[in-house]
Short mmCIF file of C-alpha atoms in Angstrom, two decimals:
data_model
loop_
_atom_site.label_atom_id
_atom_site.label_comp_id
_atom_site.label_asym_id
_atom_site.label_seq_id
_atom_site.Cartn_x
_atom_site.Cartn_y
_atom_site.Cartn_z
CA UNK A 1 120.35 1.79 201.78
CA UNK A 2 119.17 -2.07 201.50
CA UNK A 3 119.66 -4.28 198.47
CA UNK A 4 117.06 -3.39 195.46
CA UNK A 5 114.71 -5.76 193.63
CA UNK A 6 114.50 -6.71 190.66
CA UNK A 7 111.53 -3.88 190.17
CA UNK A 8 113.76 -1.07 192.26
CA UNK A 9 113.86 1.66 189.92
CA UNK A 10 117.36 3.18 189.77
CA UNK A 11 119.10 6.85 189.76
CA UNK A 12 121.46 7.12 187.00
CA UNK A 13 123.93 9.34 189.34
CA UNK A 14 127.17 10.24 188.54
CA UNK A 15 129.28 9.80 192.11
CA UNK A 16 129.65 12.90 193.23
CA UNK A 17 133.16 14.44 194.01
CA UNK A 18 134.15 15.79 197.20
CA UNK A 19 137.35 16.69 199.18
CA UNK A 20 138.65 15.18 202.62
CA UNK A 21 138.92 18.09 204.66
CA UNK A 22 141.51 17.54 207.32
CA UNK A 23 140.99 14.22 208.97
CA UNK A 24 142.06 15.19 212.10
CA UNK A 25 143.76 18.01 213.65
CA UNK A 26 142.11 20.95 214.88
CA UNK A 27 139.77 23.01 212.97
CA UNK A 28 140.19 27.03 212.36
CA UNK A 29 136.74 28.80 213.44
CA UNK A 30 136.34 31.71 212.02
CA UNK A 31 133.66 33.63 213.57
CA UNK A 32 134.75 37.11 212.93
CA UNK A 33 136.57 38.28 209.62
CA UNK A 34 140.37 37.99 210.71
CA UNK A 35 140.21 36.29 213.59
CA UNK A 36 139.75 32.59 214.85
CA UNK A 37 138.36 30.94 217.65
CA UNK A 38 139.56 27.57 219.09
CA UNK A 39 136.44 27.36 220.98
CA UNK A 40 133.39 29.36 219.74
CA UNK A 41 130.88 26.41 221.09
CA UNK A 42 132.57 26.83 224.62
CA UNK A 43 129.45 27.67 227.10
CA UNK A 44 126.89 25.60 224.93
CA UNK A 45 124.78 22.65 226.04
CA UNK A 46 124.00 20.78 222.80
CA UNK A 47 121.63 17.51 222.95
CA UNK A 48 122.54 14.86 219.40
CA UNK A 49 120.35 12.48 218.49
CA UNK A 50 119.63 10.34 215.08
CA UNK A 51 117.64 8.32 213.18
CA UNK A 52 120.88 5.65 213.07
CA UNK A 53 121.24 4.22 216.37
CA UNK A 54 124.10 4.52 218.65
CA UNK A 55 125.90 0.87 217.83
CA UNK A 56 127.90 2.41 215.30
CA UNK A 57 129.54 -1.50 214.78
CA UNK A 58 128.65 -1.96 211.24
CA UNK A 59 131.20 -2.11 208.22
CA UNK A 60 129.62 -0.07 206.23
CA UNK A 61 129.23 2.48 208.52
CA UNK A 62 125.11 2.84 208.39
CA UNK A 63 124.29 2.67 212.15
CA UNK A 64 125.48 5.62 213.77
CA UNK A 65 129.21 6.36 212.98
CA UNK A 66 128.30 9.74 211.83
CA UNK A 67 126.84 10.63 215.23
CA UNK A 68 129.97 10.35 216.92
CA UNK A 69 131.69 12.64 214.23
CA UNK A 70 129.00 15.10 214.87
CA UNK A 71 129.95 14.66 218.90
CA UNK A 72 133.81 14.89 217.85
CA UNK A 73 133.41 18.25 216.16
CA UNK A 74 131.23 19.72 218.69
CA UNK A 75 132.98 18.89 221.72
CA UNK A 76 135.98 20.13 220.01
CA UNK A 77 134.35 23.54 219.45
CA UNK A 78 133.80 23.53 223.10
CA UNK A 79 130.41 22.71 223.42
CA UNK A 80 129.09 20.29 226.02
CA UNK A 81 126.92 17.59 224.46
CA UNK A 82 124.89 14.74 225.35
CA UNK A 83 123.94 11.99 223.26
CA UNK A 84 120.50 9.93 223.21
CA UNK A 85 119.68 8.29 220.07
CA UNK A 86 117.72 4.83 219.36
CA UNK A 87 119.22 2.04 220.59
CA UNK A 88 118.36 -0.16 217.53
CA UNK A 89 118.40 1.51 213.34
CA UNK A 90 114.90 3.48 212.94
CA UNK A 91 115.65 4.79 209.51
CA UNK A 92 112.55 6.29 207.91
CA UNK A 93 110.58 6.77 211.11
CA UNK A 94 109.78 10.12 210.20
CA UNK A 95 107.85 11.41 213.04
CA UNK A 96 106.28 8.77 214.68
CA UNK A 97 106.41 8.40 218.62
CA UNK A 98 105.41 5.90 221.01
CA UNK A 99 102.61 5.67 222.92
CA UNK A 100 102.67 3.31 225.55
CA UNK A 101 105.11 1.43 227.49
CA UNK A 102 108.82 2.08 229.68
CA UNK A 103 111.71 3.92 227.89
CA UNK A 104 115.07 2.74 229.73
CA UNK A 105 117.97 5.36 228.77
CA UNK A 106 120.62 3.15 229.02
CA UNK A 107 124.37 4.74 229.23
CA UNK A 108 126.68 3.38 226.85
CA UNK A 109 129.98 2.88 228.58
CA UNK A 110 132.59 1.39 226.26
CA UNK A 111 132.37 3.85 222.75
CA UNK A 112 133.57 2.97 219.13
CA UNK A 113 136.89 3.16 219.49
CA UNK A 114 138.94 6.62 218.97
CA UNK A 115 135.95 7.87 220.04
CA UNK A 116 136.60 7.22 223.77
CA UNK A 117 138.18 11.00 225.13
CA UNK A 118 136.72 13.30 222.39
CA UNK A 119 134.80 15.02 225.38
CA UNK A 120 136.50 14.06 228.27
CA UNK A 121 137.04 17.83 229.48
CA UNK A 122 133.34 18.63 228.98
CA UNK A 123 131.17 18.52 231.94
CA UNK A 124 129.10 15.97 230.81
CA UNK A 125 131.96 14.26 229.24
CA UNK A 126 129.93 13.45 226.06
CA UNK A 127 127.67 10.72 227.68
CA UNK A 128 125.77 8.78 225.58
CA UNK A 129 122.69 7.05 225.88
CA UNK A 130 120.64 4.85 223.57
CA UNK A 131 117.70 4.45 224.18
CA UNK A 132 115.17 1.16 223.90
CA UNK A 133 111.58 0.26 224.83
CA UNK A 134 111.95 -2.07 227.60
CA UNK A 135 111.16 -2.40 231.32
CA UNK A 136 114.33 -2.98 232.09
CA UNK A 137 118.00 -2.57 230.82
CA UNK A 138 118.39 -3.00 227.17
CA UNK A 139 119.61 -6.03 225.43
CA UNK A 140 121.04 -6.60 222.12
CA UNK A 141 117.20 -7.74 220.78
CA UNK A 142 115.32 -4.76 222.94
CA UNK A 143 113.00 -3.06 220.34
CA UNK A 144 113.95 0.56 219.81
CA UNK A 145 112.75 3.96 220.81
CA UNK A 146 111.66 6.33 217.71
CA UNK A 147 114.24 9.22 216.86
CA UNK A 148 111.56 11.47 218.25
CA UNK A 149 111.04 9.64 221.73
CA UNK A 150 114.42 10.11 222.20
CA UNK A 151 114.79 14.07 221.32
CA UNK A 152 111.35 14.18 223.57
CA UNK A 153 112.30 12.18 226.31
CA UNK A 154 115.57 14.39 226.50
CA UNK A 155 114.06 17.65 226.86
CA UNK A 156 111.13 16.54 229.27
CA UNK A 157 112.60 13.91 231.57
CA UNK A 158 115.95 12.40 230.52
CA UNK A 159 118.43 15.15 230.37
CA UNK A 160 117.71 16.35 234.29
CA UNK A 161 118.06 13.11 235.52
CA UNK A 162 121.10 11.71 233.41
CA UNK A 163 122.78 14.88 232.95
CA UNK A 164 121.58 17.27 235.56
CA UNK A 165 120.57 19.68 233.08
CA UNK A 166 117.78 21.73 234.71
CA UNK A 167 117.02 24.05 231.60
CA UNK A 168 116.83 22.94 228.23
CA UNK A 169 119.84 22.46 225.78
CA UNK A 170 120.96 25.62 223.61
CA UNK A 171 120.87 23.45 220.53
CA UNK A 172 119.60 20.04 219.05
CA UNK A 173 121.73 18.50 216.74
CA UNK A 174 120.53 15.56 214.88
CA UNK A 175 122.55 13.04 212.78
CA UNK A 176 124.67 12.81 210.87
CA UNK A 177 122.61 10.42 208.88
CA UNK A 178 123.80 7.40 206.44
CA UNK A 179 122.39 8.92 202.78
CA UNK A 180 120.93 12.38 202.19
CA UNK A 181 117.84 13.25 203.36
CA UNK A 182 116.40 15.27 200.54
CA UNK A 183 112.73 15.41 198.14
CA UNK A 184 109.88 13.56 199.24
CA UNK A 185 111.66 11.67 201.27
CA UNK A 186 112.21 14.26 204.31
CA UNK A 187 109.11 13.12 205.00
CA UNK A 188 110.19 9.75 205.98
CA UNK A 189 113.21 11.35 207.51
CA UNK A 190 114.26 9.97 210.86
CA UNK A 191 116.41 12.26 211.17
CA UNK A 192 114.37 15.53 210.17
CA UNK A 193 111.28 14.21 211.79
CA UNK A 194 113.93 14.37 215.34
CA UNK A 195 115.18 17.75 214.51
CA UNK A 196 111.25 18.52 213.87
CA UNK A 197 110.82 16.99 217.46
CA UNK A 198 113.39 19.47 219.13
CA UNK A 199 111.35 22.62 217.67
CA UNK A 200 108.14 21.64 218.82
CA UNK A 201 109.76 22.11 222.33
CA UNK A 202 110.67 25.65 221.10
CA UNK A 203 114.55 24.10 221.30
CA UNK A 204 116.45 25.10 217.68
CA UNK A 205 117.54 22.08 216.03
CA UNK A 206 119.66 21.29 212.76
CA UNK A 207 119.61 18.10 210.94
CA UNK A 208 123.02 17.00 209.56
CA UNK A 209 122.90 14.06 206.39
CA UNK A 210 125.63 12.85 204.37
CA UNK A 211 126.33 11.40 201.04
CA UNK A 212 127.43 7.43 200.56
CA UNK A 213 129.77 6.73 198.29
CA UNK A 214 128.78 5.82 194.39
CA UNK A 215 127.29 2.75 195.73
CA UNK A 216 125.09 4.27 198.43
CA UNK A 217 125.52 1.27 200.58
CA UNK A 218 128.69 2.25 202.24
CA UNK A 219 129.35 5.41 204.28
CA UNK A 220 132.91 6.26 204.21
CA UNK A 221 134.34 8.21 207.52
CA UNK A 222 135.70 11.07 205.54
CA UNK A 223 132.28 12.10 204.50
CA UNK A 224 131.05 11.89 208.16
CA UNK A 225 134.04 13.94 209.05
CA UNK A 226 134.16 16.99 206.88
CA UNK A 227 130.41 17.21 207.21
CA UNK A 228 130.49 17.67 211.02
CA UNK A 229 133.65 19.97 210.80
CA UNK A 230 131.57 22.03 208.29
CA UNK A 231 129.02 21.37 210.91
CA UNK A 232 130.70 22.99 213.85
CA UNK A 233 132.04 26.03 211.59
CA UNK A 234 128.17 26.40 210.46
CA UNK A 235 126.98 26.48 214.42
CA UNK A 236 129.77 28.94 215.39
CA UNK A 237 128.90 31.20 212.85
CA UNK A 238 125.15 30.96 213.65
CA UNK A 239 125.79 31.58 217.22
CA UNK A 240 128.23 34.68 216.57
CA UNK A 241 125.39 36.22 214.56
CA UNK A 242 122.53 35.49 216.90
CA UNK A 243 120.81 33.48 214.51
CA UNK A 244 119.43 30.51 216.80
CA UNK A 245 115.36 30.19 216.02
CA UNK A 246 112.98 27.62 216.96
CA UNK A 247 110.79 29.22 214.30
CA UNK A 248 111.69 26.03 211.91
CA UNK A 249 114.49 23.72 212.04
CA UNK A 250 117.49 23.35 209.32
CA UNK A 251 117.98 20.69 207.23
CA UNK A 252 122.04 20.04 206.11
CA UNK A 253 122.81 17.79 203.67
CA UNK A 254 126.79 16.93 202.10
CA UNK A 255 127.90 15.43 199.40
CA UNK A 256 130.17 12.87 198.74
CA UNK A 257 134.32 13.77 199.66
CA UNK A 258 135.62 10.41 199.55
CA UNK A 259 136.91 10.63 195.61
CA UNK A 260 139.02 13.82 196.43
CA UNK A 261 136.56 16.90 195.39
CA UNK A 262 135.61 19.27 197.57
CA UNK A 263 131.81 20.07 198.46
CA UNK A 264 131.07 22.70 197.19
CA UNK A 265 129.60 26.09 198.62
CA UNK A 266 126.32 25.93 201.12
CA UNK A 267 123.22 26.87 198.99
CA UNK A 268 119.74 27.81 200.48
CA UNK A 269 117.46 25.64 198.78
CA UNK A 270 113.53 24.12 199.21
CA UNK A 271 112.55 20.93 199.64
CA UNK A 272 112.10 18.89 196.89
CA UNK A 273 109.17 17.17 195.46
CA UNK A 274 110.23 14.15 193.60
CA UNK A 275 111.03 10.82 194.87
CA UNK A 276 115.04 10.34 194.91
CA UNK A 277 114.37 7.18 196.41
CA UNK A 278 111.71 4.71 195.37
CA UNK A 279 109.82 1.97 197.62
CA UNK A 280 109.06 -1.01 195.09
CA UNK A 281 106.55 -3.67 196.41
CA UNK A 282 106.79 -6.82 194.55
CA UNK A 283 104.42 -9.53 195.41
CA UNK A 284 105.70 -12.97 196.79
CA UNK A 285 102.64 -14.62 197.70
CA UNK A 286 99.06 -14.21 197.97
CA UNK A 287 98.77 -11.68 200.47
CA UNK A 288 102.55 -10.63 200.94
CA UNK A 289 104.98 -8.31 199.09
CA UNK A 290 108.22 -7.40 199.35
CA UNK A 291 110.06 -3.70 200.10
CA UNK A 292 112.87 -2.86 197.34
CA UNK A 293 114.38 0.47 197.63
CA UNK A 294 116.01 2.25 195.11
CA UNK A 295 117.09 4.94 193.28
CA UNK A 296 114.15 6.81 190.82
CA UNK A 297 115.91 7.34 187.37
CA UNK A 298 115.45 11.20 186.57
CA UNK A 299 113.51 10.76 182.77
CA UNK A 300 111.04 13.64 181.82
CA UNK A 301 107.86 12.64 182.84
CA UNK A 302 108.61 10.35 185.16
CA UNK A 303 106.27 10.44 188.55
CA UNK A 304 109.50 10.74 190.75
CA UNK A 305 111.68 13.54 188.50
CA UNK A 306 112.58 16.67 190.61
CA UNK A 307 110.23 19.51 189.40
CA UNK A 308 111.23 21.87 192.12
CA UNK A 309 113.52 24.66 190.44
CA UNK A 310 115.72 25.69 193.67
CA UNK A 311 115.60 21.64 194.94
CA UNK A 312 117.85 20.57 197.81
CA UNK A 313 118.36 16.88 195.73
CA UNK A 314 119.81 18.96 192.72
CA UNK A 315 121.91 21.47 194.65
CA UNK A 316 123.13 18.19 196.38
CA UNK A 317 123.05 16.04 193.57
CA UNK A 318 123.81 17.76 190.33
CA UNK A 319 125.82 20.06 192.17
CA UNK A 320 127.82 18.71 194.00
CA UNK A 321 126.86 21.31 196.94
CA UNK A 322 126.12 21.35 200.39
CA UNK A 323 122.38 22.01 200.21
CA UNK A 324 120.72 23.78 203.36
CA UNK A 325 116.68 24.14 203.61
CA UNK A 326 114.13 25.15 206.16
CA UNK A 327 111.81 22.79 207.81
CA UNK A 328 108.95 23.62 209.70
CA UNK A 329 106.51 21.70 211.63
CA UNK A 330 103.43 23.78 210.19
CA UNK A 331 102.05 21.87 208.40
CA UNK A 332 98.98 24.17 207.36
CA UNK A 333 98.94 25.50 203.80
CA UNK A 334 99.68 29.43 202.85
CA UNK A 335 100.93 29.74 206.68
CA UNK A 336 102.53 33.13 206.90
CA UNK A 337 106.07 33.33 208.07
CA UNK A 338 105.34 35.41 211.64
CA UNK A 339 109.05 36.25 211.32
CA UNK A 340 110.25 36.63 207.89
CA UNK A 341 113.46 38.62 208.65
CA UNK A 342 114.38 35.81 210.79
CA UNK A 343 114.63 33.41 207.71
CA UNK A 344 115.94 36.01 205.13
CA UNK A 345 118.58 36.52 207.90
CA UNK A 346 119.47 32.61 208.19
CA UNK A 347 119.38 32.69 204.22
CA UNK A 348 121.87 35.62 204.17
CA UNK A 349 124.60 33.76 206.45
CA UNK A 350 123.75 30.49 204.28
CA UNK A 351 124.70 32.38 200.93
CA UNK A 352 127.31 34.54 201.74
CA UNK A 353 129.12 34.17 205.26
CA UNK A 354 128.73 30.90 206.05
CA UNK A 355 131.51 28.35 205.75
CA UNK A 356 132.38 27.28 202.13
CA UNK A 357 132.93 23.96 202.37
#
């Protein structure tokens, strides 16, 4: 999140408490009651992407550090991934794509360090790609592909040629975003608006967000961390049941773990329809005004207070709990679910068998 103006509204939030989860070491799967699994993603082809960029070179961890914790867990799990993400930030992009021009896919070749071997036994060794729009190789100034020309450029063109996949991926993963992605704002989402991307190729696809700290400018690892270990735990269990669907895509969102509580238990939830964070415009000349972000402050009658009962911001933020929604890309009002025991099945794992924290 940027600095806020003067006329940013703010969200009185208490920082939410959260647990680190093991920081490294290898994670228990448990896809069956009594037994484990040190590889339940082994045979999976998973494609990540985010709204975030792949630079991951920022202090406060906002441009793509939680992507590689996301490739980390999965490649642990056995899967075989492949990364292409924006080469530059594209935050809020929603769904927008580009129409014209040359997408270069350009392979990234020295990674954030600790990062380097996290998939070097998978076949496609975790290769990651950002991706810009230039003629041309990228360069540090190269303007950026959108989150979803990169999840569409995968799964038409860019995963047969850089990865030799022939079929498409078992599984888009997007994320794991800097700040939750809950409310109205899903709709600006990056991140969702990727994930949304993935299913219109009839390709399943969860979005993973995460927390800041109390600040919400910084993005401390240990969030990053136990969200794509619950992340991997949350796949495994999915796949064990059968419970893949292109029918709408899943939203994830964790709280904050870096003061020492744990997250607590996954609930289903709907999006939201207040405004957890608020675009100010304040005029600085004539014609021109400047964009403050900030947080909405959560008074009765306010435009921007959550009105939703079963909201993913109050599951997350009241709650302290992982909050988990469906997303579809119908966007036509009073559609009928066409496969409702899909979704109460999804719900059922989400509620009751999926991993608790």
């Amino acid at each position: 999140m940027s600095s806020m103006t003067s006329t940013s509204r703010r969200l009185g939030l208490a920082a939410l408490g959260a647990a680190l989860l093991a920081t490294a070491g290898v994670t228990a799967y448990a896809t069956t009651p009594g037994k484990t699994d040190p590889r339940p993603l082994a045979g999976m082809r998973i494609l990540i992407s985010n709204d975030d960029s792949m630079q991951a070179s920022k202090a406060s961890n906002s441009d793509g550090l939680g992507l590689y914790e996301l490739r980390r867990a999965m490649c642990a799990a056995g899967a075989d991934v492949v990364v292409m993400a924006p080469w530059q930030v594209q935050s809020g992009k929603g769904t927008a794509v580009t129409n014209g021009g040359v997408l270069t896919a350009q392979r990234r070749t020295t990674l954030p360090a600790g990062y380097e071997n996290d998939c070097a036994q998978a076949p496609a060794r975790g290769a990651v790609y950002g991706v810009c729009l230039a003629d041309g190789p990228c360069t540090k100034d190269s303007p950026s592909a959108t989150p979803a020309d990169t999840v569409k450029l995968a799964l038409r063109a860019g995963l047969k040629a850089k990865a030799g996949w022939t079929e498409a991926p078992d599984l888009v993963l997007t994320g794991i975003n800097s700040g939750p992605n809950v409310s109205a704002q899903v709709n600006d989402s990056g991140t969702v608006g990727a994930a949304v991307a993935a299913i219109d190729q009839a390709v399943p696809a969860i979005a993973f967000s995460s927390s800041g700290d109390e600040t919400n400018t910084s993005f401390p690892r240990v969030n990053y961390r136990a969200n794509a270990e619950f992340g991997a735990r949350f796949v495994a269990g999915l796949r064990q049941r059968g419970l893949f669907t292109a029918e709408f895509a899943l939203k994830v969102d964790y709280p904050d773990v870096s003061t020492g509580t744990p997250a607590g238990p996954p609930r289903w939830t709907s999006v939201g329809h207040g405004q957890v964070v608020w675009h100010a415009y304040e005029q600085t000349g004539e014609d021109s005004f400047e964009i403050g972000l900030g947080f909405c402050e959560e008074t009765p009658g306010d435009p921007c207070t959550e009105t939703v009962k079963d909201a993913d911001s109050t599951a997350l933020f009241r709650d302290g709990r992982i909050a988990v929604a469906p997303v579809t890309a119908d966007r036509t009002y009073g559609v009928r679910e066409p496969h409702p025991e899909t979704l109460r099945e999804i719900r059922q794992y989400v509620e009751h068998d999926a991993p608790r924290r």
